[in-house]
Amino acid sequence: MGSMVIRNIPDDVLESFKARARAEGKSAEQMARDVIAREAGMTPQEAWATIDAIRADSKPVDLDTALRIMEEARAERDGTDDDR
């Protein structure tokens, strides 16, 4: 795993960051890793490009089929599935 040193963080910003980490029951280091991991994820534009690519490769589903699937899923979740 890589490591990083961040210099010249204003004292008030660092203290606020540490206080927030303590409030969340984390170390400042763990909180910094979480922030870096979150920010390193997909940008909204990348996410939409992925969604568009999946849509382009998918068959369209008509409304009746979508509603039937939703009703079946709800019935299964609620234990009212007729097959039981």
CSV table of C-alpha atoms in Angstrom, one decimal:
chain,number,residue,atom,x,y,z
A,1,MET,CA,0.0,0.0,0.0
A,2,GLY,CA,1.1,3.5,-0.7
A,3,SER,CA,1.5,6.3,1.8
A,4,MET,CA,1.3,10.1,1.7
A,5,VAL,CA,2.4,13.0,3.8
A,6,ILE,CA,0.4,16.2,3.7
A,7,ARG,CA,2.2,19.3,4.7
A,8,ASN,CA,1.0,22.8,5.5
A,9,ILE,CA,-2.5,22.0,6.8
A,10,PRO,CA,-3.7,25.0,8.8
A,11,ASP,CA,-3.9,24.2,12.5
A,12,ASP,CA,-7.6,25.1,12.8
A,13,VAL,CA,-8.5,22.8,9.8
A,14,LEU,CA,-6.4,19.9,11.2
A,15,GLU,CA,-8.0,20.3,14.7
A,16,SER,CA,-11.5,20.4,13.1
A,17,PHE,CA,-10.7,17.3,11.1
A,18,LYS,CA,-9.4,15.5,14.1
A,19,ALA,CA,-12.5,16.5,16.1
A,20,ARG,CA,-14.8,15.2,13.4
A,21,ALA,CA,-12.9,11.9,13.3
A,22,ARG,CA,-13.2,11.5,17.1
A,23,ALA,CA,-16.9,12.2,16.8
A,24,GLU,CA,-17.3,9.4,14.3
A,25,GLY,CA,-15.2,7.1,16.4
A,26,LYS,CA,-12.3,7.0,13.9
A,27,SER,CA,-8.7,8.1,13.9
A,28,ALA,CA,-7.8,11.1,11.8
A,29,GLU,CA,-5.8,8.7,9.6
A,30,GLN,CA,-8.7,6.4,9.0
A,31,MET,CA,-11.0,9.3,8.2
A,32,ALA,CA,-8.4,10.7,5.8
A,33,ARG,CA,-8.2,7.3,4.1
A,34,ASP,CA,-12.0,7.2,3.8
A,35,VAL,CA,-12.1,10.7,2.2
A,36,ILE,CA,-9.3,9.8,-0.2
A,37,ALA,CA,-11.0,6.6,-1.2
A,38,ARG,CA,-14.4,8.3,-1.7
A,39,GLU,CA,-12.8,11.1,-3.8
A,40,ALA,CA,-10.8,8.6,-5.9
A,41,GLY,CA,-14.0,6.9,-7.0
A,42,MET,CA,-15.9,7.5,-10.2
A,43,THR,CA,-16.8,11.0,-11.1
A,44,PRO,CA,-20.5,11.6,-11.9
A,45,GLN,CA,-19.5,11.8,-15.6
A,46,GLU,CA,-17.8,8.4,-15.4
A,47,ALA,CA,-20.8,6.9,-13.6
A,48,TRP,CA,-23.2,8.2,-16.3
A,49,ALA,CA,-20.9,6.9,-19.1
A,50,THR,CA,-21.0,3.5,-17.4
A,51,ILE,CA,-24.8,3.7,-17.1
A,52,ASP,CA,-25.2,4.7,-20.7
A,53,ALA,CA,-23.0,1.8,-21.8
A,54,ILE,CA,-25.0,-0.7,-19.8
A,55,ARG,CA,-28.3,0.8,-21.3
A,56,ALA,CA,-26.9,0.5,-24.8
A,57,ASP,CA,-26.2,-3.2,-24.3
A,58,SER,CA,-29.5,-3.9,-22.6
A,59,LYS,CA,-32.8,-4.9,-24.1
A,60,PRO,CA,-35.7,-2.5,-23.4
A,61,VAL,CA,-38.2,-3.7,-20.9
A,62,ASP,CA,-41.8,-2.8,-21.4
A,63,LEU,CA,-43.8,-1.3,-18.6
A,64,ASP,CA,-46.0,-4.4,-18.0
A,65,THR,CA,-43.0,-6.6,-17.6
A,66,ALA,CA,-41.4,-4.1,-15.2
A,67,LEU,CA,-44.6,-3.9,-13.1
A,68,ARG,CA,-44.9,-7.7,-13.0
A,69,ILE,CA,-41.3,-8.0,-11.8
A,70,MET,CA,-41.9,-5.4,-9.1
A,71,GLU,CA,-45.0,-7.1,-7.9
A,72,GLU,CA,-43.3,-10.5,-7.8
A,73,ALA,CA,-40.4,-9.0,-5.8
A,74,ARG,CA,-42.8,-7.4,-3.4
A,75,ALA,CA,-44.8,-10.6,-3.0
A,76,GLU,CA,-41.6,-12.5,-2.3
A,77,ARG,CA,-40.4,-9.9,0.2
A,78,ASP,CA,-43.8,-9.8,2.0
A,79,GLY,CA,-44.2,-13.6,2.0
A,80,THR,CA,-47.3,-13.5,-0.1
A,81,ASP,CA,-45.8,-15.4,-3.0
A,82,ASP,CA,-48.4,-17.7,-4.5
A,83,ASP,CA,-45.8,-20.5,-4.9
A,84,ARG,CA,-45.4,-21.0,-1.2
